Amino acid sequence: MPSSAARPLSGQVLAFVAVGVVNTATYYCFYLLFLLLLPYLAAHVLAFAISMTGSFFLNARFTYRTRPTWRKFLLFPLTNATNFLATTVGVYVLVDVLGVGSRYAPLLASAAAVPVTFVLSRTIMLPRRERSAAGPPAVPAPLSGPVPGPDSEQVRG
């Protein structure tokens, strides 16, 4: 897909969250289905693999509007590993350090992990030129002259 089809950053974030909701529902439905036939751990692994594959294609199509490639597909599991690590550390910090209840800590940790996972998946899915075209520049442009002070007589616009 051409870079002109790139979705603006705000649209990418919204689509990423929507895909995440679909991905979670897909995982859970397959998990329950496989649980009828398999031990829970096998059901979890299979459901996770299916939902992660679906997440890759949904994010490629709807979130980033980019062509799926084998390279992106093979790198995409890093987003899930990062999410797992961030949520695990988050749950520990929330429960054992901050005293948050263990029933709510995973929800808070998952919400906190979304931005990290989004940035990593965006880095994997979009070439640098498309990442910078869809969002604000990573580094501000250098100033061409001295910065006017508060007593400057320059015209301000």
mmCIF file of N, CA and C in Angstrom, residues 1 5 16 18 24 33 39-40 61 96 112 125 128 138 151 153:
data_model
loop_
_atom_site.group_PDB
_atom_site.id
_atom_site.type_symbol
_atom_site.label_atom_id
_atom_site.label_comp_id
_atom_site.label_asym_id
_atom_site.label_seq_id
_atom_site.Cartn_x
_atom_site.Cartn_y
_atom_site.Cartn_z
ATOM 1 N N MET A 1 0.845 -1.179 0.000
ATOM 2 C CA MET A 1 0.000 0.000 0.000
ATOM 3 C C MET A 1 0.886 1.237 0.000
ATOM 4 N N ALA A 5 -1.624 6.310 1.858
ATOM 5 C CA ALA A 5 -2.755 5.690 2.521
ATOM 6 C C ALA A 5 -2.556 5.618 4.026
ATOM 7 N N PHE A 16 -5.665 0.727 16.745
ATOM 8 C CA PHE A 16 -4.864 -0.214 17.529
ATOM 9 C C PHE A 16 -5.652 -0.714 18.734
ATOM 10 N N ALA A 18 -8.967 -0.752 19.026
ATOM 11 C CA ALA A 18 -10.077 -1.574 18.516
ATOM 12 C C ALA A 18 -9.596 -2.970 18.128
ATOM 13 N N THR A 24 -8.454 -9.706 21.806
ATOM 14 C CA THR A 24 -8.745 -10.306 23.111
ATOM 15 C C THR A 24 -9.972 -11.206 23.034
ATOM 16 N N LEU A 33 -13.122 -22.658 23.276
ATOM 17 C CA LEU A 33 -13.385 -23.743 22.334
ATOM 18 C C LEU A 33 -12.355 -24.866 22.484
ATOM 19 N N PRO A 39 -6.009 -29.781 27.175
ATOM 20 C CA PRO A 39 -5.657 -29.216 28.478
ATOM 21 C C PRO A 39 -5.538 -27.691 28.367
ATOM 22 N N TYR A 40 -5.723 -26.987 29.479
ATOM 23 C CA TYR A 40 -5.799 -25.522 29.443
ATOM 24 C C TYR A 40 -4.558 -24.872 28.857
ATOM 25 N N ARG A 61 -3.723 -4.149 8.128
ATOM 26 C CA ARG A 61 -4.781 -3.632 7.256
ATOM 27 C C ARG A 61 -5.432 -2.359 7.788
ATOM 28 N N ASP A 96 2.679 -5.409 44.793
ATOM 29 C CA ASP A 96 3.654 -5.534 45.879
ATOM 30 C C ASP A 96 4.290 -4.224 46.320
ATOM 31 N N ALA A 112 -1.591 0.434 30.951
ATOM 32 C CA ALA A 112 -0.313 1.150 30.917
ATOM 33 C C ALA A 112 0.614 0.591 29.843
ATOM 34 N N MET A 125 5.762 -2.302 11.957
ATOM 35 C CA MET A 125 4.852 -2.354 10.822
ATOM 36 C C MET A 125 5.065 -1.259 9.783
ATOM 37 N N ARG A 128 10.213 3.892 8.388
ATOM 38 C CA ARG A 128 10.507 5.164 9.061
ATOM 39 C C ARG A 128 9.814 6.345 8.377
ATOM 40 N N ALA A 138 9.991 13.386 15.036
ATOM 41 C CA ALA A 138 10.623 12.829 16.226
ATOM 42 C C ALA A 138 11.520 13.846 16.910
ATOM 43 N N ASP A 151 12.733 40.313 26.784
ATOM 44 C CA ASP A 151 12.840 41.756 26.511
ATOM 45 C C ASP A 151 13.095 42.041 25.040
ATOM 46 N N GLU A 153 12.698 42.881 21.140
ATOM 47 C CA GLU A 153 11.821 43.808 20.430
ATOM 48 C C GLU A 153 11.302 43.225 19.127
#
